[in-house]
XYZ file of C-alpha atoms in Angstrom:
774
model
C 25.203 -4.114 -19.117
C 25.628 -2.229 -22.126
C 29.000 -1.344 -23.463
C 30.371 2.227 -22.836
C 31.500 4.166 -25.841
C 33.636 7.370 -26.319
C 32.484 10.067 -28.730
C 33.478 13.336 -29.267
C 30.406 15.912 -29.804
C 31.141 19.481 -30.804
C 34.617 18.938 -29.281
C 33.238 17.700 -26.191
C 34.508 13.779 -25.119
C 31.752 11.808 -23.585
C 31.135 8.796 -22.539
C 27.780 7.049 -23.839
C 26.432 3.412 -23.747
C 26.459 1.485 -27.415
C 22.982 1.710 -28.971
C 21.775 5.191 -27.723
C 20.985 7.788 -30.427
C 23.107 10.772 -31.050
C 20.428 13.029 -29.831
C 19.698 11.044 -26.461
C 23.600 11.688 -25.907
C 23.320 15.157 -26.495
C 20.221 15.782 -24.352
C 22.317 14.223 -21.572
C 25.110 16.696 -21.833
C 22.922 19.516 -22.332
C 23.818 20.202 -26.128
C 21.088 21.482 -28.166
C 19.964 19.675 -31.120
C 16.226 20.860 -32.613
C 13.189 18.289 -33.234
C 10.106 18.060 -34.774
C 8.839 14.417 -35.312
C 10.742 13.344 -32.036
C 8.949 12.502 -29.042
C 10.698 10.438 -26.164
C 8.221 7.923 -25.375
C 7.631 6.955 -29.242
C 9.990 4.709 -31.879
C 12.563 6.616 -33.943
C 10.631 8.006 -36.727
C 13.179 10.069 -38.785
C 10.777 12.187 -40.637
C 11.068 15.797 -40.377
C 15.076 16.008 -40.711
C 15.452 19.001 -38.638
C 17.848 17.174 -36.295
C 20.612 16.305 -38.728
C 24.097 16.818 -37.409
C 27.439 16.072 -39.344
C 29.219 12.754 -38.653
C 32.934 12.403 -39.540
C 33.235 9.172 -42.007
C 29.654 10.097 -43.406
C 29.359 11.742 -46.556
C 25.904 13.487 -45.724
C 24.006 14.740 -42.565
C 22.669 12.116 -40.512
C 19.646 12.171 -38.478
C 20.463 12.581 -34.729
C 17.249 10.976 -33.541
C 17.782 7.720 -35.601
C 21.645 7.548 -35.826
C 22.951 5.245 -33.182
C 26.728 6.108 -31.299
C 29.411 4.160 -32.069
C 33.124 4.197 -30.890
C 35.177 6.800 -31.639
C 32.242 8.847 -33.489
C 33.277 12.529 -34.031
C 30.040 14.855 -33.977
C 29.093 18.298 -35.129
C 25.884 19.720 -34.025
C 26.090 23.315 -34.971
C 28.090 24.366 -37.866
C 27.084 26.863 -40.078
C 26.327 24.243 -43.005
C 24.084 22.451 -40.825
C 22.416 25.798 -39.483
C 21.495 26.481 -43.074
C 20.344 23.034 -44.040
C 18.201 23.179 -41.202
C 16.796 26.908 -41.990
C 16.021 25.304 -45.636
C 14.164 22.430 -44.418
C 12.011 24.959 -42.285
C 11.377 27.095 -45.188
C 10.044 24.107 -47.041
C 7.429 22.974 -44.292
C 6.330 26.746 -44.315
C 6.002 26.785 -48.035
C 2.348 25.628 -47.929
C 1.842 26.059 -43.871
C -0.564 28.783 -43.199
C 0.951 31.893 -41.910
C -2.185 32.727 -39.244
C -0.018 32.512 -36.273
C -1.950 35.667 -35.015
C -4.969 33.734 -34.972
C -3.832 29.989 -34.379
C -4.833 28.436 -31.207
C -1.366 27.448 -30.816
C 0.307 30.665 -31.343
C 3.004 30.929 -28.821
C 3.010 27.278 -27.820
C 3.557 26.008 -31.295
C 6.833 24.120 -31.511
C 7.054 24.684 -35.438
C 6.757 28.579 -34.848
C 9.812 28.225 -31.835
C 11.980 26.368 -34.257
C 11.481 29.028 -37.350
C 12.172 31.505 -34.597
C 15.248 29.829 -33.351
C 16.784 29.246 -36.803
C 16.138 33.075 -37.444
C 13.645 32.519 -40.485
C 12.379 36.198 -40.798
C 11.511 35.589 -44.319
C 10.972 32.677 -46.621
C 13.219 32.298 -49.758
C 10.922 30.243 -51.449
C 7.846 32.399 -51.128
C 4.694 31.524 -49.981
C 2.382 29.271 -51.641
C -1.623 29.598 -50.774
C -3.180 26.110 -51.757
C -7.213 26.146 -51.910
C -8.401 25.940 -48.511
C -8.547 22.461 -47.082
C -11.921 22.208 -44.862
C -10.919 21.283 -40.959
C -11.726 17.596 -39.845
C -14.969 18.192 -37.387
C -15.400 13.875 -37.072
C -14.299 13.639 -33.856
C -16.408 15.932 -31.217
C -13.640 16.807 -29.014
C -10.984 17.525 -31.475
C -10.497 19.289 -34.612
C -8.074 18.526 -37.341
C -6.751 21.281 -39.803
C -4.705 19.054 -42.458
C -3.411 22.632 -43.961
C -1.077 22.493 -40.647
C 0.063 18.985 -40.424
C 3.343 18.739 -40.713
C 2.949 14.831 -40.971
C 5.395 14.259 -38.160
C 3.598 11.023 -37.197
C 3.448 11.815 -33.321
C -0.571 11.346 -33.355
C -0.340 7.907 -35.182
C 2.479 6.648 -33.576
C 1.195 7.325 -29.656
C -2.225 6.283 -30.676
C -0.653 2.952 -31.878
C 2.484 2.420 -29.643
C 1.574 4.088 -26.185
C -2.537 3.692 -26.147
C -2.537 0.211 -28.055
C -5.751 1.631 -29.607
C -4.528 2.460 -33.620
C -7.421 4.714 -34.185
C -5.276 7.004 -36.604
C -3.116 6.301 -39.588
C -1.545 7.609 -42.788
C -3.387 7.518 -46.106
C -2.413 7.584 -49.605
C 1.277 8.973 -50.743
C 3.324 11.107 -52.014
C 1.688 15.012 -52.266
C -1.503 13.251 -51.058
C -0.239 11.852 -48.097
C -2.739 12.727 -44.903
C -3.558 11.312 -41.403
C -6.807 10.541 -40.401
C -9.274 7.705 -39.285
C -9.942 4.557 -41.417
C -13.087 6.042 -43.711
C -13.752 8.901 -41.076
C -14.691 6.250 -38.841
C -13.980 6.887 -34.964
C -15.000 3.416 -34.058
C -11.600 2.588 -32.256
C -11.222 5.964 -30.825
C -11.041 6.522 -26.994
C -11.378 10.207 -27.206
C -8.266 10.041 -24.947
C -6.760 13.260 -26.521
C -3.355 11.764 -26.414
C -2.713 12.855 -29.714
C -3.698 16.428 -28.827
C -1.065 16.187 -26.311
C 1.934 15.411 -28.586
C 0.750 17.337 -31.719
C 3.922 20.158 -32.239
C 1.638 22.411 -34.386
C -2.153 23.772 -34.323
C -3.109 20.830 -36.602
C -4.997 19.363 -34.026
C -6.878 21.878 -30.976
C -9.209 20.980 -28.560
C -12.943 22.219 -29.487
C -13.561 22.917 -25.869
C -10.982 25.223 -25.341
C -9.988 26.743 -28.530
C -9.488 30.471 -28.541
C -10.257 30.720 -24.624
C -6.973 32.175 -23.951
C -3.289 32.608 -25.165
C -0.685 30.699 -23.697
C 0.765 33.668 -21.417
C -2.524 34.293 -20.391
C -3.040 31.407 -18.537
C -1.857 29.971 -14.822
C -1.133 26.223 -14.363
C -1.677 24.441 -11.145
C -0.419 20.603 -10.818
C -3.600 18.627 -9.261
C -5.279 15.399 -9.168
C -7.673 13.954 -11.327
C -11.601 13.678 -9.680
C -12.476 10.851 -11.301
C -11.433 7.286 -10.918
C -9.156 5.703 -8.296
C -6.210 5.827 -10.604
C -5.179 9.065 -9.550
C -3.856 10.470 -12.318
C -1.762 13.733 -12.149
C -2.579 16.350 -14.352
C -2.195 20.479 -14.181
C -5.259 22.776 -14.629
C -4.904 25.830 -16.744
C -6.963 28.847 -15.605
C -7.151 32.065 -16.478
C -9.109 34.035 -13.637
C -11.718 32.270 -11.923
C -12.297 29.991 -14.938
C -10.638 26.521 -15.936
C -9.678 26.361 -19.599
C -8.145 23.416 -20.349
C -6.038 20.433 -18.885
C -2.510 19.883 -19.623
C 0.125 17.245 -18.528
C 4.089 16.598 -17.861
C 5.286 13.286 -19.104
C 7.484 13.290 -15.900
C 4.483 13.453 -13.273
C 2.622 11.120 -11.351
C 1.937 7.868 -11.758
C 0.026 8.408 -15.135
C 3.187 10.227 -16.465
C 1.041 12.200 -18.952
C -1.393 9.750 -19.758
C -4.943 10.720 -19.441
C -8.363 9.331 -20.556
C -11.370 11.127 -22.038
C -13.088 12.035 -18.651
C -9.561 13.344 -16.865
C -8.513 15.346 -20.288
C -12.052 16.914 -21.243
C -14.432 16.355 -18.358
C -13.987 19.664 -16.558
C -16.572 21.574 -17.686
C -18.519 20.755 -14.606
C -16.532 23.270 -12.523
C -17.454 26.520 -14.064
C -20.953 24.799 -14.591
C -24.164 27.366 -14.135
C -26.120 24.704 -12.824
C -23.867 24.895 -9.899
C -25.352 25.053 -6.305
C -24.153 28.424 -5.186
C -26.387 29.371 -1.803
C -27.286 27.136 1.082
C -31.168 25.993 0.356
C -33.631 24.949 3.103
C -36.694 23.379 2.241
C -39.993 24.958 3.332
C -43.354 23.620 2.764
C -41.987 21.560 -0.037
C -40.380 24.194 -2.074
C -36.270 25.327 -1.400
C -35.525 29.356 -0.603
C -32.149 30.445 -0.280
C -30.498 31.382 2.800
C -27.317 32.688 4.168
C -24.681 30.212 5.901
C -25.299 31.346 9.057
C -28.855 30.507 8.758
C -28.248 27.067 7.455
C -25.369 26.035 9.742
C -27.517 27.395 12.798
C -30.676 25.336 11.628
C -28.436 22.020 10.941
C -27.005 22.202 14.565
C -30.383 22.797 16.174
C -32.006 20.138 14.309
C -29.221 17.504 15.347
C -29.094 18.375 18.737
C -33.048 18.051 18.762
C -32.867 14.618 17.516
C -29.818 13.390 19.661
C -31.903 15.014 22.384
C -34.938 13.248 22.119
C -33.748 10.059 19.978
C -30.555 9.265 21.082
C -27.092 9.882 19.116
C -28.009 6.483 17.509
C -30.905 7.687 15.603
C -28.326 9.883 13.707
C -26.137 8.774 10.655
C -23.911 10.031 7.993
C -22.484 8.855 4.867
C -18.903 10.141 3.767
C -17.488 10.328 0.268
C -14.879 8.790 -2.251
C -15.170 12.158 -3.716
C -14.239 14.300 -1.146
C -10.292 14.578 0.525
C -9.061 12.639 2.814
C -8.932 15.845 5.600
C -12.681 15.999 4.873
C -13.428 12.483 5.414
C -11.607 12.802 8.588
C -13.533 15.713 9.890
C -16.926 14.485 8.810
C -16.043 10.981 11.228
C -14.723 13.284 13.708
C -17.734 15.221 13.288
C -20.055 12.142 14.099
C -17.742 9.973 16.871
C -16.557 13.126 18.805
C -19.243 15.759 18.348
C -22.602 13.774 17.740
C -21.393 10.796 19.737
C -21.922 7.693 17.156
C -20.165 5.575 14.943
C -23.035 5.406 12.260
C -20.633 6.483 9.589
C -19.889 4.966 6.241
C -18.997 5.806 2.890
C -20.348 3.961 -0.557
C -17.250 1.956 -0.178
C -19.662 -0.296 1.526
C -21.508 -1.234 -1.740
C -18.120 -2.341 -3.758
C -14.955 -1.932 -1.598
C -16.007 -3.366 1.854
C -15.843 -7.029 0.711
C -12.093 -6.468 -0.123
C -11.217 -4.457 2.733
C -12.772 -7.778 4.882
C -11.001 -10.269 2.903
C -7.654 -8.565 2.583
C -7.323 -7.353 6.457
C -8.636 -11.263 7.370
C -5.997 -13.060 5.092
C -3.282 -10.504 4.717
C -3.659 -7.649 7.532
C -3.521 -4.982 4.745
C -6.785 -3.482 4.061
C -5.859 -2.119 0.336
C -4.155 -3.003 -2.950
C -0.349 -4.840 -2.256
C 1.399 -3.054 -5.284
C 1.421 -0.306 -7.392
C 0.013 0.481 -10.809
C 3.231 0.721 -12.468
C 4.024 -3.280 -11.792
C 1.467 -3.907 -13.997
C 3.385 -3.217 -16.815
C 6.208 -5.789 -15.592
C 4.370 -8.724 -14.542
C 4.518 -12.135 -16.302
C 1.055 -12.833 -15.853
C -1.890 -10.878 -15.427
C -5.571 -12.235 -14.208
C -8.488 -9.899 -14.537
C -11.811 -10.120 -13.216
C -14.978 -8.169 -12.494
C -13.993 -5.145 -14.279
C -13.506 -3.826 -17.946
C -10.306 -1.236 -17.062
C -10.315 0.059 -20.716
C -13.475 1.973 -19.848
C -13.553 2.347 -16.153
C -9.840 2.709 -15.186
C -8.078 3.696 -18.555
C -4.585 3.857 -16.524
C -4.843 0.495 -15.738
C -6.527 -0.795 -18.626
C -3.519 0.884 -20.710
C -0.798 -0.660 -18.557
C -2.398 -4.037 -19.047
C -2.293 -3.745 -22.851
C 1.666 -2.200 -22.584
C 2.485 -5.540 -20.961
C 0.699 -7.793 -23.094
C 2.137 -6.057 -26.167
C 5.540 -4.636 -25.117
C 6.317 -7.511 -22.675
C 4.677 -10.361 -23.945
C 3.113 -10.868 -20.506
C 0.233 -13.518 -20.642
C -3.321 -11.918 -20.025
C -6.029 -14.453 -18.288
C -9.461 -12.592 -18.661
C -12.757 -13.420 -16.837
C -15.554 -11.660 -18.043
C -18.667 -13.104 -19.476
C -18.680 -9.958 -22.023
C -16.707 -9.139 -24.900
C -14.632 -5.699 -24.179
C -11.463 -4.162 -25.965
C -9.376 -6.230 -23.482
C -10.582 -9.580 -24.802
C -8.584 -9.135 -28.072
C -5.073 -8.926 -25.789
C -6.075 -12.178 -23.778
C -3.927 -15.193 -24.129
C -6.940 -17.013 -22.320
C -10.436 -15.811 -21.990
C -13.055 -17.237 -19.847
C -16.703 -16.627 -20.138
C -18.398 -17.814 -16.772
C -22.234 -17.568 -16.389
C -22.892 -14.645 -14.636
C -22.734 -15.261 -10.654
C -20.758 -18.049 -10.805
C -17.109 -16.476 -10.402
C -16.673 -18.190 -6.958
C -16.938 -21.687 -8.597
C -14.577 -20.829 -11.461
C -11.863 -19.745 -8.654
C -12.292 -22.437 -6.662
C -12.186 -24.572 -9.715
C -8.733 -22.935 -10.566
C -7.314 -23.528 -7.162
C -8.308 -26.951 -7.406
C -6.707 -27.846 -10.339
C -3.473 -26.370 -8.967
C -3.486 -28.301 -6.016
C -4.466 -31.184 -8.029
C -1.456 -30.737 -10.527
C 1.209 -30.170 -7.935
C 1.437 -26.324 -9.389
C 1.301 -25.025 -5.753
C 4.593 -23.578 -4.380
C 5.069 -25.704 -1.750
C 8.126 -23.660 0.097
C 5.875 -20.273 0.155
C 2.817 -22.243 1.503
C 5.242 -23.881 4.115
C 6.792 -20.576 5.607
C 4.218 -18.147 5.033
C 0.606 -19.642 5.286
C -1.746 -21.648 7.255
C -4.871 -23.452 6.619
C -3.768 -25.279 3.374
C -5.386 -28.656 4.067
C -8.742 -27.299 5.270
C -8.727 -25.408 2.114
C -7.623 -28.565 0.102
C -10.507 -30.348 1.590
C -13.203 -27.468 0.775
C -12.112 -27.702 -2.467
C -12.696 -31.603 -3.138
C -15.984 -31.050 -4.925
C -14.974 -28.447 -7.072
C -13.223 -30.766 -10.187
C -12.862 -29.097 -13.750
C -15.866 -31.166 -15.096
C -18.358 -29.988 -12.374
C -16.767 -26.260 -12.415
C -17.492 -26.189 -16.365
C -21.147 -27.411 -15.369
C -21.668 -24.508 -13.199
C -19.784 -22.030 -15.244
C -20.250 -22.847 -18.755
C -16.171 -22.921 -19.123
C -14.514 -25.964 -20.539
C -12.237 -28.015 -18.666
C -9.420 -26.791 -20.731
C -9.837 -23.422 -20.564
C -9.803 -24.027 -17.006
C -6.453 -25.873 -17.081
C -5.187 -23.795 -19.293
C -5.698 -20.750 -17.265
C -4.448 -22.499 -13.847
C -1.373 -23.655 -15.637
C -0.622 -20.137 -17.014
C -1.034 -18.290 -13.597
C 0.710 -20.856 -11.421
C 3.725 -21.423 -13.763
C 4.602 -17.564 -14.249
C 7.644 -16.179 -12.329
C 5.589 -13.068 -11.225
C 1.866 -12.262 -11.726
C -0.771 -9.797 -10.311
C -4.878 -10.036 -9.900
C -6.851 -7.098 -11.016
C -10.347 -6.910 -10.016
C -13.189 -4.627 -9.968
C -16.497 -4.128 -8.549
C -17.953 -6.740 -10.665
C -16.258 -9.337 -7.797
C -17.386 -7.402 -4.800
C -20.959 -6.725 -5.545
C -23.199 -9.453 -4.670
C -23.657 -11.617 -1.668
C -20.412 -13.563 -2.008
C -18.237 -10.389 -2.435
C -16.260 -11.374 0.387
C -15.585 -14.855 -0.761
C -14.915 -14.236 -4.163
C -11.981 -11.686 -3.035
C -11.021 -14.318 -0.519
C -10.713 -17.144 -3.267
C -8.528 -14.698 -5.472
C -6.168 -14.305 -2.627
C -5.941 -17.902 -2.366
C -4.527 -18.245 -5.858
C -1.802 -15.790 -4.737
C -1.136 -17.883 -1.261
C -1.061 -21.298 -3.276
C 1.211 -20.103 -6.198
C 3.418 -17.567 -3.968
C 2.832 -14.617 -5.941
C 2.859 -12.129 -2.599
C 5.368 -10.001 -1.246
C 7.563 -9.716 -4.189
C 7.676 -6.904 -6.766
C 5.110 -7.426 -9.620
C 3.467 -9.740 -7.539
C 0.012 -9.230 -5.765
C -3.437 -8.106 -6.140
C -4.981 -4.761 -7.108
C -8.701 -3.609 -6.114
C -9.687 -1.136 -8.834
C -11.972 1.526 -6.606
C -14.229 3.555 -8.628
C -13.985 6.784 -6.726
C -11.074 9.080 -6.782
C -10.388 9.305 -2.799
C -12.511 6.037 -2.043
C -9.287 4.313 -0.459
C -8.326 7.463 1.373
C -12.272 7.656 2.623
C -11.763 4.276 4.483
C -8.231 4.800 5.598
C -9.571 8.243 7.428
C -12.470 5.938 9.501
C -15.443 6.711 7.479
C -16.297 3.428 8.373
C -18.665 2.163 11.209
C -15.998 -0.215 12.832
C -12.633 1.762 12.175
C -11.116 4.710 13.709
C -8.591 6.380 11.264
C -5.673 4.255 10.264
C -8.227 1.212 10.228
C -7.859 0.920 14.515
C -11.001 -1.021 15.242
C -13.474 1.122 17.521
C -13.291 -1.889 19.791
C -9.921 -1.670 20.496
C -9.532 0.028 23.847
C -5.961 1.482 23.610
C -7.084 3.109 20.264
C -9.999 4.421 21.787
C -8.260 5.925 24.592
C -5.490 7.692 22.267
C -8.489 9.354 20.188
C -9.950 9.912 23.539
C -7.310 11.962 24.763
C -6.620 14.082 21.223
C -10.471 14.937 20.934
C -11.172 15.441 24.700
C -14.405 13.254 24.289
C -15.362 9.326 25.335
C -15.788 7.776 22.059
C -18.561 5.290 21.539
C -17.211 1.510 21.268
C -19.935 -0.403 19.220
C -19.758 -0.520 15.691
C -22.257 1.471 14.075
C -24.425 1.345 11.180
C -23.316 0.757 7.478
C -25.033 2.035 4.384
C -27.503 -0.631 3.779
C -28.222 -1.155 7.779
C -28.737 3.137 7.818
C -31.232 2.760 4.670
C -33.053 -0.175 6.637
C -33.200 1.742 9.676
C -34.671 4.723 8.061
C -37.049 2.726 6.383
C -38.181 1.523 9.708
C -38.275 4.915 11.521
C -35.116 3.917 14.026
C -32.664 6.278 12.038
C -34.203 9.984 12.409
C -31.453 11.988 10.727
C -29.041 11.569 7.771
C -26.031 13.848 6.842
C -24.668 12.877 3.225
C -21.784 14.161 1.671
C -20.795 14.078 -1.648
C -22.868 11.145 -2.683
C -25.812 10.648 -4.771
C -27.314 7.607 -3.095
C -30.421 8.010 -4.583
C -28.660 6.898 -8.239
C -25.669 5.020 -6.770
C -27.818 2.501 -4.429
C -28.779 -0.668 -6.107
C -32.319 -0.352 -5.101
C -33.587 2.953 -6.338
C -37.019 2.776 -4.925
C -35.976 1.483 -1.503
C -33.543 4.131 -0.902
C -35.709 6.762 -1.931
C -38.425 5.540 0.257
C -36.159 5.382 2.946
C -34.792 8.820 2.448
C -38.590 10.218 2.666
C -39.396 8.856 6.051
C -36.379 10.621 7.368
C -36.870 13.483 10.096
C -34.453 15.441 8.895
C -31.945 15.281 5.789
C -29.013 17.259 5.113
C -27.129 17.100 1.449
C -24.030 18.758 0.923
C -22.946 18.442 -3.009
C -21.625 20.420 -5.963
C -25.425 19.984 -7.525
C -29.098 19.995 -6.946
C -28.815 15.865 -7.623
C -31.780 13.451 -7.147
C -30.839 12.917 -3.602
C -30.190 16.506 -2.605
C -33.916 17.003 -3.797
C -35.040 15.113 -1.174
C -33.420 17.127 1.198
C -34.391 19.731 4.020
C -30.937 21.268 3.532
C -28.863 21.551 1.040
C -25.242 22.766 1.205
C -23.063 23.930 -1.758
C -19.610 22.494 -1.807
C -16.282 23.338 -3.419
C -15.374 21.480 -6.232
C -11.999 19.446 -6.258
C -10.354 22.623 -8.220
C -11.386 24.997 -5.741
C -9.964 23.382 -2.417
C -6.543 21.981 -0.971
C -6.090 18.625 0.651
C -5.111 15.038 -0.284
C -6.549 12.058 -2.134
C -5.026 8.541 -1.982
C -5.368 6.359 -4.925
C -6.136 2.785 -5.482
C -2.590 1.536 -4.900
C -2.338 3.577 -1.170
C -0.522 6.502 -3.074
C -0.915 9.888 -1.079
C -1.109 12.989 -3.321
C -1.604 16.583 -3.150
C -4.848 18.178 -4.395
C -3.840 22.099 -4.897
C -6.842 24.838 -5.176
C -6.418 26.408 -8.610
C -9.587 28.880 -8.481
C -12.053 30.417 -5.584
C -15.280 28.705 -5.043
C -17.983 29.311 -7.328
C -20.812 31.529 -6.057
C -21.359 31.246 -2.190
C -20.211 27.542 -2.133
C -17.784 26.428 0.508
C -14.884 23.707 0.809
C -16.330 20.482 2.448
C -13.955 20.804 5.472
C -14.778 24.437 6.364
C -18.403 23.503 6.327
C -17.770 20.861 8.688
C -15.559 22.743 11.029
C -18.528 25.579 10.814
C -21.221 22.940 12.016
C -19.008 21.702 14.618
C -18.428 24.874 16.420
C -22.392 25.556 16.109
C -22.712 22.238 17.785
C -20.480 23.362 20.614
C -17.296 21.586 19.554
C -14.389 23.884 18.500
C -12.799 23.062 15.243
C -10.823 25.937 14.387
C -8.466 24.486 11.577
C -7.350 27.594 9.372
C -5.835 25.175 6.269
C -6.297 21.135 5.537
C -2.586 20.955 6.375
C -3.443 21.438 9.910
C -5.764 18.565 9.367
C -3.100 16.123 7.871
C -0.946 16.941 10.873
C -3.534 15.550 13.347
C -4.384 12.575 11.038
C -0.556 11.514 11.085
C -0.282 11.754 14.723
C -3.038 9.323 15.306
C -2.861 7.016 12.330
C 0.261 5.097 12.266
C 0.037 4.216 8.474
C 0.133 7.963 7.803
C 2.677 9.058 10.358
C 5.602 10.059 7.762
C 3.218 11.637 5.378
C 3.141 15.547 5.685
C 2.050 18.283 3.146
C 6.014 19.473 3.335
C 7.321 15.859 1.968
C 3.858 15.705 -0.495
C 5.248 19.255 -2.106
C 8.360 17.155 -3.668
C 6.916 13.413 -4.216
C 3.859 11.180 -3.737
C 3.956 9.028 -0.869
C 2.605 5.582 -0.404
C 1.042 4.391 3.252
C 2.351 2.681 5.291
C 4.587 5.489 5.832
C 5.975 4.839 9.537
C 8.169 8.170 10.204
C 10.093 11.309 8.546
C 12.539 9.016 6.979
C 10.460 6.584 5.803
C 9.730 6.129 2.123
C 6.507 4.377 2.105
C 5.788 1.078 0.651
C 4.814 0.772 -3.409
C 4.520 -2.585 -2.877
C 4.689 -4.946 0.672
C 7.540 -7.347 1.124
C 7.378 -7.310 4.974
C 5.833 -5.820 7.837
C 4.690 -2.377 8.461
C 0.969 -2.451 8.911
C -0.047 -3.944 12.040
C 3.105 -5.641 13.269
C 6.487 -4.134 11.941
C 8.215 -7.595 12.204
C 5.230 -9.893 11.157
C 5.779 -10.923 7.155
C 2.985 -9.286 5.614
C 2.515 -12.319 3.392
C 1.918 -14.486 6.157
C -1.560 -15.264 4.563
C -4.418 -17.463 6.047
C -5.621 -19.611 3.077
C -9.387 -19.718 3.829
C -12.088 -22.006 2.575
C -14.701 -19.668 1.190
C -18.454 -20.075 0.947
C -20.781 -21.607 -1.352
């Protein structure tokens, strides 16, 4: 514990930890000291000097952002001399700074402008020297750099290097020629994340997408969730009227804490795209015509009724979406089960996340990540396989790089390709494609052969060790080297590094799960954790990287052929009885068809109708020609989406859906974090939120769904799914919650330590060490 020291600031005696800066202590006690180059998440820089303060015993003013407190220090922050000194510094900054505040894009939101106002700089005693105009740097396609407005505070350089671990920007030249830019105007290292833009205090950096769209006071902001990958980053949409103008972040919000990738910060143009669908479409004689919502809904309802009557409920199928909210996926599966009477419902999770669900449930009883993303930054060893998170899941990739650089964590990377993450790896294994299972079995073989397993953990919490040991006998380092192309020495290094680390996390992506051995691959990863005792503790566990923003939530909501909401099996009589009572129906018990089975059934003429919500199956399905041919054989195809996608073009009816910015609801990210999605603007044209469409269709089919808001849907979800029982919109207004959240007093679990899923008393880490297929 750091020593506490007593200091005096502006006559106030306070306690502070030794080593803290004057600025930190002053802000803790609400004492204002102006800054410009300082930024909380970055190292001390002390370049701008506007934070100068008087300290007794020092002959000259000291920079508050770099000077550490010492016992009995006496500090004065607001003397006339200090005020005049700060004013002089700002006047010198403005000497060559363009005075175009009336037209500058940052006008009204410029830190230099605010600083000049607070210090009373009404005129510059040094005048204003207009130099030859310096052309703006437009090298970056998304960000413009105006050298004339750059204060050389270094925030952009430091955030790129220290936080993003990229180093695309730097200082060049010296003295009056000093400037910031890209080396040789080369953007090879730039990730276009826009983090530099978010920390710039002036108009030196502006977004080309939102420049001069509106003044800060003309914009309204609403906190919501990014609609791209499964990390579930929090951001704010700034809008004017019904147009989203830009994306901003707050450093204290969400799991991302102000960090975003290029998609999250700049990928919002689709919201107001002129190519959005704005009216329902019905295909007649090979061409679409616009119709009213009433006409479209009645047409769909009549077609589904006819098919169910003539061919049975099993001739109808539905594909839900990881891009839609929890409430919408819940209503979708309810529509198919309670109204149409079929379990033929699935999501595209089938193609990548289903193997994870199967292996995780079988071994641990947890069909999701065991830990939070934040724990990646604190783990001693990280094993990454089947993903390039520096491009697919930027936040996870960023946390991995921070762990290696800041904590000194060891990174074991299993990837045949050379990625940006490879330069951070302590141990880089490059197996031949398709040999991951043999490699993982080889690592487990070495751990057991060398006696590196955690015997106490295995004895207390696992079963099946000897069966596993027997199955791994043939996976000697030499044999695995022949199969994978990875040397025995490198295999041993990786196994020892992971087994010997006090804590460790495994992060894997779709590269592990897509393929015939997907479930076995995940089981082999779980075996490594169970053998080394890296489960049931903070910074120890496994994290699947879901590709869609709500892929985890779609599975939670029962958009699966064999599970009801909350992962309650359709074959569980007690679970069905609970839903039967609430929904007033008799649910089918037999599991339905998965996505591949529905495609096959459609090709064989056994599936007559398919309803696709929010997925472009033609592009996402592994076999383009197979799925296209199967969809064309359907009697009836409905597609609900934002755009006329390749799949929508094959549909008989197309329904225009609202985007994430145009509806309320919740998303559940890959770490089981449930977050509020908030409506920012009204739906474009005649588009409608997916949940409203589903309610109207259910009503047209004779089953009343009269929800007035998604909050009412969530209340129903929490009454039926135990893992969501303690989650409500009221609680989510204050904080995000990770399931399982068992009641209103429960705070949820960011990482699993004990029961709370299937059996509250059974340790979750009671894993089954299973043999894997070969």
